[in-house]
CSV table of C-alpha atoms and ligand atoms in Angstrom, one decimal:
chain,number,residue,atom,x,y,z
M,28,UNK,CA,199.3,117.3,154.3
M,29,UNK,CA,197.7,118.5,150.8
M,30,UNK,CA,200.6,117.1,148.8
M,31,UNK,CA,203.3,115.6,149.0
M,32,UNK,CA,205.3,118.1,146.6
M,33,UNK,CA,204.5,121.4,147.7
M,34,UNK,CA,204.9,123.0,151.2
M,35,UNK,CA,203.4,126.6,152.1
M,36,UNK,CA,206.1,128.3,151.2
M,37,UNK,CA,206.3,126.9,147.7
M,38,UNK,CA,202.4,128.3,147.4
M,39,UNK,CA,203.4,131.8,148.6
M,40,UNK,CA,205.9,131.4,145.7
M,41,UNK,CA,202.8,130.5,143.3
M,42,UNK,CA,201.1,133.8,144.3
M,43,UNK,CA,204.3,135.8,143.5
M,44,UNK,CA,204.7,134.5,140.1
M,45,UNK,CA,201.3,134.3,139.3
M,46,UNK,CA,200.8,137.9,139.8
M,47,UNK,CA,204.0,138.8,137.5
M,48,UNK,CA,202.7,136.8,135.2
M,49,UNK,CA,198.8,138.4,135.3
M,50,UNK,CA,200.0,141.6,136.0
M,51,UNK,CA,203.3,142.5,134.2
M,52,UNK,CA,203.3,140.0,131.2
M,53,UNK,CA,199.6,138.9,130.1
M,54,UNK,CA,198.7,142.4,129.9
M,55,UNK,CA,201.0,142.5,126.5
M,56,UNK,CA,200.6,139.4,125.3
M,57,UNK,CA,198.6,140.9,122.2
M,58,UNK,CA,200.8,143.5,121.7
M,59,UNK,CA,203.7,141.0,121.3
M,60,UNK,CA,201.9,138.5,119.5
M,61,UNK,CA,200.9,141.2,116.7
M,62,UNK,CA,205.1,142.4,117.0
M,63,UNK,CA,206.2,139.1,116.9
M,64,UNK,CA,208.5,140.0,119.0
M,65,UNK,CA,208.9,141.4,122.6
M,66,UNK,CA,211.1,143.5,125.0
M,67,UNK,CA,214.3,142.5,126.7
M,68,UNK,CA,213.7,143.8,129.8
M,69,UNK,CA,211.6,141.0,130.3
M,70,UNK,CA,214.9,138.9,131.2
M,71,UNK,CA,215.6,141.5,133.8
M,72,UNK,CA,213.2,141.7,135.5
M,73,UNK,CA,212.2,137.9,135.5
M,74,UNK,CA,216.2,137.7,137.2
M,75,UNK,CA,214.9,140.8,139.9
M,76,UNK,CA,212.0,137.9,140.7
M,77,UNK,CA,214.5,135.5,141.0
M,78,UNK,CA,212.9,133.3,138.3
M,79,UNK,CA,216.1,132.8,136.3
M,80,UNK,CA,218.2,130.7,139.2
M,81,UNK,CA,215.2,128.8,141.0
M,82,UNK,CA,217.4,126.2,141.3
M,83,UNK,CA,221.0,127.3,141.2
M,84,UNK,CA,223.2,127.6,143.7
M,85,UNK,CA,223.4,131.0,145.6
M,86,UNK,CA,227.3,131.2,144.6
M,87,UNK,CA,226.2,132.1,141.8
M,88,UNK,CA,223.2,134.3,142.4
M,89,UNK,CA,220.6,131.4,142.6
M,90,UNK,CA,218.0,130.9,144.9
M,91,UNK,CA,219.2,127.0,145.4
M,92,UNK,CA,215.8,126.1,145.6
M,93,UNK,CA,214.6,122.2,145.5
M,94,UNK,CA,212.7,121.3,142.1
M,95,UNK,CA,209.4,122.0,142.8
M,96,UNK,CA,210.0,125.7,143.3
M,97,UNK,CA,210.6,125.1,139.5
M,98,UNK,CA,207.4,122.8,138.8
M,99,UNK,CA,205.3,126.1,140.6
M,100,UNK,CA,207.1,128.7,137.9
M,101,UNK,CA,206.5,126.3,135.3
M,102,UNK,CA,203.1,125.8,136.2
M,103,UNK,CA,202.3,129.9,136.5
M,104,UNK,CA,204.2,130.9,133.0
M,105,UNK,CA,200.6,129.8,130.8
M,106,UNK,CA,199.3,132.9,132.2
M,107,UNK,CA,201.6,135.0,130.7
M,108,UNK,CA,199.0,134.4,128.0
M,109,UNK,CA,202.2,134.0,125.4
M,110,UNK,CA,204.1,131.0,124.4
M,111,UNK,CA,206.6,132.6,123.0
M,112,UNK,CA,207.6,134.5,125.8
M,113,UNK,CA,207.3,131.4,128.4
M,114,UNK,CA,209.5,129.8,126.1
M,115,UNK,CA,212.1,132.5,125.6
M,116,UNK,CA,212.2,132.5,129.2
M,117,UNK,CA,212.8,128.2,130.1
M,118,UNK,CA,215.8,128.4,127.2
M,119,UNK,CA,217.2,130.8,129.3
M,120,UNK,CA,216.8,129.3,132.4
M,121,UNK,CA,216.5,125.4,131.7
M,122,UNK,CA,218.1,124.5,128.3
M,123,UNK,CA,220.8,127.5,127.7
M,124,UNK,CA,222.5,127.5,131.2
M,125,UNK,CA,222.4,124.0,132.8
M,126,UNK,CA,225.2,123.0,130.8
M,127,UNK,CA,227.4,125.7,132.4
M,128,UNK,CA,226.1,125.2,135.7
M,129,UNK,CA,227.0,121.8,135.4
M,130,UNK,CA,230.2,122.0,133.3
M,131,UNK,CA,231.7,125.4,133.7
M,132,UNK,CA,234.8,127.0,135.2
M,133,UNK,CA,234.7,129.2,138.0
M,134,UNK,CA,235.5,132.0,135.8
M,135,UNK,CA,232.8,130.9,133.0
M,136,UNK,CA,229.9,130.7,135.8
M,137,UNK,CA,231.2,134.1,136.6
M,138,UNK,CA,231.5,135.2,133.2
M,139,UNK,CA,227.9,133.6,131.9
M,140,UNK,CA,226.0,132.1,134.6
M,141,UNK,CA,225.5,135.2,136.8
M,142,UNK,CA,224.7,137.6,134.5
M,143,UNK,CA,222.5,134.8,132.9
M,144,UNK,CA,220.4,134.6,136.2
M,145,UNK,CA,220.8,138.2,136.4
M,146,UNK,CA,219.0,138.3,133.4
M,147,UNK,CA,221.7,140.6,132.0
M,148,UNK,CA,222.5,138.0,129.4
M,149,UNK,CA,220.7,136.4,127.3
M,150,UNK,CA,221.3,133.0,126.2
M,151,UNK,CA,220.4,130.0,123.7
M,152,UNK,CA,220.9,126.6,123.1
M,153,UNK,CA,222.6,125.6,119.8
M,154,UNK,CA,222.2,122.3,118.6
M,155,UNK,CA,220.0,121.7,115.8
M,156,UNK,CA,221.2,122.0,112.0
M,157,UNK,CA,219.4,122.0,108.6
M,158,UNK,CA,220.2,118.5,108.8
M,159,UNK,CA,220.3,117.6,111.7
M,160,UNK,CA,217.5,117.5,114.5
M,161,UNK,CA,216.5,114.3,115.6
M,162,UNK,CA,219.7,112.9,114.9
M,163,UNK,CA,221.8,115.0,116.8
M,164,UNK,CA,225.0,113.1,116.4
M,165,UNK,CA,224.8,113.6,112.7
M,166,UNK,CA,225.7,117.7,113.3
M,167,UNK,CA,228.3,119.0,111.0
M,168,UNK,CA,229.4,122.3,112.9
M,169,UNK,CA,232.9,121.8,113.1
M,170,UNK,CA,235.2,123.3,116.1
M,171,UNK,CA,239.2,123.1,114.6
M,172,UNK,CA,241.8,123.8,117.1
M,173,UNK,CA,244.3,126.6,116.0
M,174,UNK,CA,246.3,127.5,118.3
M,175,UNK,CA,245.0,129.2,121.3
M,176,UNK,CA,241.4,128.9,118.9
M,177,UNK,CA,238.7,126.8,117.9
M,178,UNK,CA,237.8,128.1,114.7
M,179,UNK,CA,233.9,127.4,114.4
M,180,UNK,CA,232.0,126.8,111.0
M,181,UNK,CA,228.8,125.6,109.9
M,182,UNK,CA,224.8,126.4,110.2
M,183,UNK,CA,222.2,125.9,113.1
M,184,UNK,CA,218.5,126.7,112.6
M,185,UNK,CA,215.2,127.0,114.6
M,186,UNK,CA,217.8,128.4,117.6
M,187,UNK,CA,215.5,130.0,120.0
M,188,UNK,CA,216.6,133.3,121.2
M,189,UNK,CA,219.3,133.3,118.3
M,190,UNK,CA,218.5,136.9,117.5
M,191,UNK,CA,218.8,138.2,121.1
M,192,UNK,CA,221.4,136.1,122.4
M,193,UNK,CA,224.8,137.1,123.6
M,194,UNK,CA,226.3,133.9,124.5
M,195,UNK,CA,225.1,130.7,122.5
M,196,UNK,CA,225.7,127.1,124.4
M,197,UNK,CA,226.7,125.6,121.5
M,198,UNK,CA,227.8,121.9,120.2
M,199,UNK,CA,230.0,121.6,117.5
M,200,UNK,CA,232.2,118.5,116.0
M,201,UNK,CA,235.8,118.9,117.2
M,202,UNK,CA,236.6,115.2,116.2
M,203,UNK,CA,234.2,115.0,112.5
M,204,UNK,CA,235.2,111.2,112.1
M,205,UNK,CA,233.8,109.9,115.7
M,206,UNK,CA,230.5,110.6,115.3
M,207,UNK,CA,229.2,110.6,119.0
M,208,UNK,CA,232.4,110.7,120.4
M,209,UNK,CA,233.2,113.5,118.4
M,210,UNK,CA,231.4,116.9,119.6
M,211,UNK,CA,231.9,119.4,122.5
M,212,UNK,CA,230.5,122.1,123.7
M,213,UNK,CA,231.3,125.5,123.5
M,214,UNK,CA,230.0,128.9,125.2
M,215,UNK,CA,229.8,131.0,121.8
M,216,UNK,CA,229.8,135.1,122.2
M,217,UNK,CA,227.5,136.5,119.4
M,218,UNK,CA,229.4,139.9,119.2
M,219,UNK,CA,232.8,137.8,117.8
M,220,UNK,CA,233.8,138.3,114.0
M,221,UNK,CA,232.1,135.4,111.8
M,222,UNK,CA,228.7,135.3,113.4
M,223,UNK,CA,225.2,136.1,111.7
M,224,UNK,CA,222.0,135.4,112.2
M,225,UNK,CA,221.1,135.1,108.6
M,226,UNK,CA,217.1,134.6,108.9
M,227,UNK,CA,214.5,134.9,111.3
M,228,UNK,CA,212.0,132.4,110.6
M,229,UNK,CA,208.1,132.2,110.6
M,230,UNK,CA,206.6,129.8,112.1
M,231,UNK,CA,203.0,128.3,113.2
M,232,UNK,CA,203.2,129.4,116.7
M,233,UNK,CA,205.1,130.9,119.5
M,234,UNK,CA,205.2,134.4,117.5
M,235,UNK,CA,206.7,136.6,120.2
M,236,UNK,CA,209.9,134.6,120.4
M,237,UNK,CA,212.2,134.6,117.8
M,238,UNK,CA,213.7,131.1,116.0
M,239,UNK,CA,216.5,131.7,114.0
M,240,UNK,CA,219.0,130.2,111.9
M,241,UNK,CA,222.5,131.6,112.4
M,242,UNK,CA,225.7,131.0,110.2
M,243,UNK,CA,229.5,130.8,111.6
M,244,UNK,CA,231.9,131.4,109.7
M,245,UNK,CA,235.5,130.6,110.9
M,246,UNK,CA,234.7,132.3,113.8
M,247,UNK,CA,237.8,132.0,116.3
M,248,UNK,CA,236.4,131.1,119.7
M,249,UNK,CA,239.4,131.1,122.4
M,250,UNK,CA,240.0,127.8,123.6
M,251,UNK,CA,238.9,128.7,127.4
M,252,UNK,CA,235.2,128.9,126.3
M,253,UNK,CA,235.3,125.0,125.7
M,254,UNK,CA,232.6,124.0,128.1
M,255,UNK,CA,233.3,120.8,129.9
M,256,UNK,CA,235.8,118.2,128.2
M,257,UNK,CA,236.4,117.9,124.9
M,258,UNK,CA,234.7,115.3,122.6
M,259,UNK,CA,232.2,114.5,125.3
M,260,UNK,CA,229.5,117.2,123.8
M,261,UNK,CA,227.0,114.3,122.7
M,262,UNK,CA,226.3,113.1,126.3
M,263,UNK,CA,226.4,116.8,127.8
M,264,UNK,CA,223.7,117.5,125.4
M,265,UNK,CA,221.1,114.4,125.8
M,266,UNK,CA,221.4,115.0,130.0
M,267,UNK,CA,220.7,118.8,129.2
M,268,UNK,CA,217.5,117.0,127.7
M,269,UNK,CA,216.3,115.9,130.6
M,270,UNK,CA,215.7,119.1,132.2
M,271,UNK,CA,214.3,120.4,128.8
M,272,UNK,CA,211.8,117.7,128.8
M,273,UNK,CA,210.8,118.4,132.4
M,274,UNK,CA,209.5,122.1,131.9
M,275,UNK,CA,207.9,120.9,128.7
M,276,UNK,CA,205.8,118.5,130.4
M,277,UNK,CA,205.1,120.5,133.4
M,278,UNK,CA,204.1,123.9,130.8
M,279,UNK,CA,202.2,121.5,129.0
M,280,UNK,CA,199.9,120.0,131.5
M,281,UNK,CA,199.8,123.4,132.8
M,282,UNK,CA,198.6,125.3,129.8
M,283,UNK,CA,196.2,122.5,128.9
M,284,UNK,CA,195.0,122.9,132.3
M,285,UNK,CA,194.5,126.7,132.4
M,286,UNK,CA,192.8,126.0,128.8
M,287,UNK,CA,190.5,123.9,130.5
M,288,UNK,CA,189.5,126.1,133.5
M,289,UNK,CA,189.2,128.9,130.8
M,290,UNK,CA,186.6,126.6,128.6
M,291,UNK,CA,184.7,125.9,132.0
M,292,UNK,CA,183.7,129.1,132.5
M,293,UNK,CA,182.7,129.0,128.8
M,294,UNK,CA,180.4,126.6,128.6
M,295,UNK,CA,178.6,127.7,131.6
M,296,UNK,CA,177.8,130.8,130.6
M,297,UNK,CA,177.3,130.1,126.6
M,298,UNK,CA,173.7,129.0,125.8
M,299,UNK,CA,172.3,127.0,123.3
M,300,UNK,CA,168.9,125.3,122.6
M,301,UNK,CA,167.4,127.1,125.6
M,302,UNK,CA,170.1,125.9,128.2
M,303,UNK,CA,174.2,126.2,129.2
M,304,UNK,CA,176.3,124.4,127.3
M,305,UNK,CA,177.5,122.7,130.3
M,306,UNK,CA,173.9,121.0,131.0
M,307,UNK,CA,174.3,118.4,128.0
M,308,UNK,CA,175.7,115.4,129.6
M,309,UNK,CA,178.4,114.8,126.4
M,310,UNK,CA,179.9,118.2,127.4
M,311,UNK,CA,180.0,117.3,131.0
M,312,UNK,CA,181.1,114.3,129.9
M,313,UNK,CA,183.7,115.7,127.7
M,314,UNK,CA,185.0,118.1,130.4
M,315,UNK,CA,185.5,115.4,133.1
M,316,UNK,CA,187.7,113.3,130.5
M,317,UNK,CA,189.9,116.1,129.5
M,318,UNK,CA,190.1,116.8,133.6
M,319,UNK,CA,190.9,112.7,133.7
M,320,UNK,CA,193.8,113.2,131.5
M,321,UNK,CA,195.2,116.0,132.5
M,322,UNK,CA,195.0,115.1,136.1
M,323,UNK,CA,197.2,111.8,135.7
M,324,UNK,CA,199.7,113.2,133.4
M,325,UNK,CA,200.3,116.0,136.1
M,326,UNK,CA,200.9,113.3,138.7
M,327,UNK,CA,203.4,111.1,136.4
M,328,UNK,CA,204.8,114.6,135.7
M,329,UNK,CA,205.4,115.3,139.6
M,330,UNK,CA,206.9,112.0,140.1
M,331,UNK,CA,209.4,112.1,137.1
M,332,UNK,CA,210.5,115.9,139.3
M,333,UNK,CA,210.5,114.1,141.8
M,334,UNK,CA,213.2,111.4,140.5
M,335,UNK,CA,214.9,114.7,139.2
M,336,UNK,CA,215.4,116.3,142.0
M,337,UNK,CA,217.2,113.5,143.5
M,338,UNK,CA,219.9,114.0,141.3
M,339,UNK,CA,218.8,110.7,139.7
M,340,UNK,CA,218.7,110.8,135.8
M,341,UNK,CA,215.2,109.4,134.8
M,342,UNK,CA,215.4,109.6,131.0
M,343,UNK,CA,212.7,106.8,130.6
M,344,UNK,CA,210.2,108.2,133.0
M,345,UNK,CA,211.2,111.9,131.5
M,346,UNK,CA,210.7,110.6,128.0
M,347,UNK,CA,207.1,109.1,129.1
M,348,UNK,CA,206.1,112.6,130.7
M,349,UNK,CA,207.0,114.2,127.5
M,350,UNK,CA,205.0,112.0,125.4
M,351,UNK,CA,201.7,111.9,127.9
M,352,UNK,CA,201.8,115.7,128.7
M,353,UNK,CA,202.5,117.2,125.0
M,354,UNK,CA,200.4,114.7,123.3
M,355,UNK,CA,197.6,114.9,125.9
M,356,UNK,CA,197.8,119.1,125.7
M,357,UNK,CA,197.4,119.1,121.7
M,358,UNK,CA,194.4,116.9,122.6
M,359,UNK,CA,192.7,118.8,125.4
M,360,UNK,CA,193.0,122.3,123.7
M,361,UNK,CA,192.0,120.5,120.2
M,362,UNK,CA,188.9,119.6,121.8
M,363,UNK,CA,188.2,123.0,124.2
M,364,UNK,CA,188.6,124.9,120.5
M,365,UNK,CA,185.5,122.3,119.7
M,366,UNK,CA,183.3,123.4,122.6
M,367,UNK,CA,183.9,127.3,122.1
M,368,UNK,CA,182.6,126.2,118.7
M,369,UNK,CA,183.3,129.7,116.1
M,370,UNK,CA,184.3,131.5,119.3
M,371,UNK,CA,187.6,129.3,119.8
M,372,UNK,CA,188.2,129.9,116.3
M,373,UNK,CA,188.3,133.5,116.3
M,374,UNK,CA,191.5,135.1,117.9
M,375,UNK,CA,190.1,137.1,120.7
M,376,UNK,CA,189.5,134.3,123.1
M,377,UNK,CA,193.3,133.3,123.0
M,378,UNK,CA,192.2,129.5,122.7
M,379,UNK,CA,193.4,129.2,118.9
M,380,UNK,CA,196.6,130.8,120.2
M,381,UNK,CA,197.2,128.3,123.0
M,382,UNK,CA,196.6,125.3,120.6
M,383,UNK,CA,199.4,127.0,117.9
M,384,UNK,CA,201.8,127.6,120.8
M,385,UNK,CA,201.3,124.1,122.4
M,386,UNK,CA,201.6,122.3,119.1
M,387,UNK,CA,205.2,122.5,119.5
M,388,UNK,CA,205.7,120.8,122.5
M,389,UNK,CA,205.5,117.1,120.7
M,390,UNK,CA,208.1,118.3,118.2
M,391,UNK,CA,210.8,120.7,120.4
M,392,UNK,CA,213.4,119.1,122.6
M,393,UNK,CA,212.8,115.5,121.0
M,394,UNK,CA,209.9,114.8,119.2
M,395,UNK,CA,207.5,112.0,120.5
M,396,UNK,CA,208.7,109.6,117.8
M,397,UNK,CA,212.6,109.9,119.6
M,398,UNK,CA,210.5,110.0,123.2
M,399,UNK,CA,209.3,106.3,122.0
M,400,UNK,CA,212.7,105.3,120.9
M,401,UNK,CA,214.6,106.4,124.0
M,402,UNK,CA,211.9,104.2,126.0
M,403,UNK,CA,212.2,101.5,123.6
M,404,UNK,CA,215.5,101.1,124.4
M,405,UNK,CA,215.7,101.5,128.0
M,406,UNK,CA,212.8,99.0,128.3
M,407,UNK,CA,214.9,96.3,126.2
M,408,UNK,CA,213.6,96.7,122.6
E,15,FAD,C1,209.9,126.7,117.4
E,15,FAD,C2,211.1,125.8,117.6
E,15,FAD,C3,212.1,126.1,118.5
E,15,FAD,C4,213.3,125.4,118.6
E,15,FAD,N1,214.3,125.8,119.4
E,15,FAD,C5,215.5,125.1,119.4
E,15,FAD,C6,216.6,125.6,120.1
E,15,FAD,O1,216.5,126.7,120.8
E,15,FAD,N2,217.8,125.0,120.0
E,15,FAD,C7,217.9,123.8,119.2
E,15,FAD,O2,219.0,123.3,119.2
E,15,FAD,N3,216.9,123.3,118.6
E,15,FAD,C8,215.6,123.9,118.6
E,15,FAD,N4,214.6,123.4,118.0
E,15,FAD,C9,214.7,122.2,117.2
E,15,FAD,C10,214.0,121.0,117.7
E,15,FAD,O3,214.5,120.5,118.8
E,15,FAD,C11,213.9,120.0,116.5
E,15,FAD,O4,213.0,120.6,115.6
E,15,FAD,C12,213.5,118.6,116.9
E,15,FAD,O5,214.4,118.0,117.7
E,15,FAD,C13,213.2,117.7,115.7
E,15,FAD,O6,214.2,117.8,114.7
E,15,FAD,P1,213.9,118.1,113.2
E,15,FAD,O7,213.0,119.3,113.2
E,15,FAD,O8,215.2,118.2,112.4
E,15,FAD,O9,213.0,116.9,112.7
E,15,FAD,P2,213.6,115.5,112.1
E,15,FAD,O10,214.6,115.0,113.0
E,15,FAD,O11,213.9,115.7,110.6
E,15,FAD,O12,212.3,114.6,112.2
E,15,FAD,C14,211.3,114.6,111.2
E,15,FAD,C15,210.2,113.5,111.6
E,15,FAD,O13,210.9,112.2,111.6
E,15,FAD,C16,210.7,111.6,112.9
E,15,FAD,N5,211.8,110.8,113.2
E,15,FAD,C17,213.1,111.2,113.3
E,15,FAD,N6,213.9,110.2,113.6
E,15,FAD,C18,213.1,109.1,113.8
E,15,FAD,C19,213.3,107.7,114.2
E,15,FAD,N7,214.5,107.3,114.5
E,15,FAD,N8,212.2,106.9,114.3
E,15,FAD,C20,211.0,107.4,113.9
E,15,FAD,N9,210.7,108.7,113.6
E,15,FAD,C21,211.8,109.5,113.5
E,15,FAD,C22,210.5,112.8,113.8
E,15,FAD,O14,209.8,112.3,115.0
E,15,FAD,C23,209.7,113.7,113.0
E,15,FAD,O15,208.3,113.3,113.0
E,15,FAD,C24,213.4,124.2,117.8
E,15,FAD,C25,212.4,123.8,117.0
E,15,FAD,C26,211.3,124.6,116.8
E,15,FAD,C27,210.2,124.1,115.8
């Protein structure tokens, strides 16, 4: 046995996705990243490949795989060549939909969920506000029942497919005095009266995929789109984490990994001072500590799936893989920019582009700051 996590069949599911990813995305990943934008159809056909319901159940439309089917696709997305697209992609799959996988009706899974893994709708996850990120009980959204309506108002911003979406997974306060105990979730249809996406916004990295900020204004949502029970949006959200915080860590050591293999190759062919870069023992030396850390956050990443998969909720161990993968990507592709020397600096080489796209990952889904106090808590602090 190779591993312990992944069977034959999961690497004949490795070559699949690999070659989608090499041979229908990458070859567009400049064109998008100039656009700052890209194609819907890409959310079609990812849900032809099956990449959409890895996981889910085949009711509806799912492939019901076990995690590490996921930990292969998340691994293959960096060479898409573009963040933005990878991302675009996980919100639909792992941040979006959980929550109605877990929560919803029969007629909502029918309603959202298959077309969702269809890749016939697109979805988002709305949570973050202007003032309101970290602190995610502190969201003033409000959902007022009226009748056979919520009425929705408020603001969310940096919503990641907010432009594109057609159904937004969103929380909102339906009890503004109770704080945590005061928000629910809601599936949100972006073609209802009162809902604008009122700025696009630019950002540092992950240019393809667009982050929004999107207004509602009493817009009547009918009271069967409440997702789950009322009130008990809070705690919906922070175990919808969990799963965020998985593919994070697992694109992260990925990407830092592919960056690697990519700077490899580099510093054996690049000559200076008469010889390959790659004979001066403080490259070599700089190489194998890069390989060192990438190697053992990939292994506390596979356990954490591991832990996931048996339906466990490992928030500490999650919160630890998101802090030692993120931090330890920004780090590896910091320094891999250093050994390309000008070269990683120009745009052609994609390695200034990896370490934009990648800077995110320490700040999205929980920054490392929250990851620390989540542990500090769990441990006792
Ligand atoms: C490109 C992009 C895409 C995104 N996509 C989505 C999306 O699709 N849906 C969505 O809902 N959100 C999305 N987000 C929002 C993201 O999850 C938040 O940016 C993140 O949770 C941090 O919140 P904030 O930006 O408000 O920072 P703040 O909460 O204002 O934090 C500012 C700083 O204070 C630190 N800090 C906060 N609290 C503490 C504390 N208790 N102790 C110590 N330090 C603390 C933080 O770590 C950070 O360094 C996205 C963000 C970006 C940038």
């Amino acid at each position: 046995m190779k591993t312990p996590w992944f069977t034959e069949e999961h690497e004949i599911f490795r070559r699949t996705v690999r070659k989608f990813m090499e041979t229908e995305l990458a070859p567009h990943a400049e064109e998008w990243e100039e656009q700052k934008d890209f194609p819907n159809w890409i959310f079609k056909r990812a849900g032809e490949m099956g990449f959409l319901g890895i996981t889910y159940p085949e009711e509806v439309g799912g492939s019901g795989c076990d995690y590490f089917y996921k930990v292969v696709y998340c691994e293959e997305l960096p060479r898409s060549g573009c963040g933005g697209v990878n991302m675009a992609l996980l919100v639909q799959s792992d941040m979006g939909s959980p929550p109605i996988n877990i929560l919803g009706t029969k007629e909502q899974k029918e309603e959202y969920l298959v077309p969702i893994i269809k890749g016939e709708k697109i979805c988002a996850i709305g949570v973050t506000e202007p003032n309101a990120g970290s602190d995610v009980a502190a969201i003033r959204t409000t959902a007022r029942r009226d009748g056979d309506y919520y009425v929705i108002n408020g603001t969310k911003t940096f919503i990641t497919n907010g432009a594109r979406a057609d159904v937004i997974t969103l929380a909102a306060k339906t009890d503004p005095d109770k704080g945590y105990d005061g928000m629910s979730l809601f599936l949100l249809d972006t073609d209802l009266p009162g809902f604008s996406v009122s700025r696009k916004l630019e950002k540092m990295g992950m240019h393809p995929s667009d982050t929004t900020e999107l207004v509602f204004e009493d817009v009547r949502v009918p009271k069967d789109k409440l997702l789950g029970e009322e009130n008990t949006g809070f705690f919906e959200v922070m175990i919808n984490f969990q799963g965020e915080r998985l593919v994070a860590a697992i694109s992260a050591v990925a990407g830092a990994a592919l960056v690697l293999e990519k700077t490899m190759e580099y510093v054996k062919q690049r000559e200076v001072f008469g010889k390959p870069l790659s004979k001066f023992q403080v490259t070599r030396h700089k190489i194998v500590d890069m390989l060192c850390e990438i190697e053992a956050a990939r292994h506390y990443v596979y356990h954490c799936c591991w832990l996931f998969d048996q339906d466990k909720n490992p928030a500490k161990e999650v919160s630890i893989a998101k802090i030692l993968s993120t931090e330890m990507a920004v780090r590896v592709i910091n320094q891999c920019i250093q050994l390309h020397g000008g070269y990683g600096y120009m745009r052609e080489y994609g390695i200034e582009r990896a370490f934009r796209d990648a800077r995110l990952a320490t700040i999205g889904g929980g920054t490392t700051e929250i990851m620390k106090e989540v542990i500090g808590k769990m441990i006792g602090l």
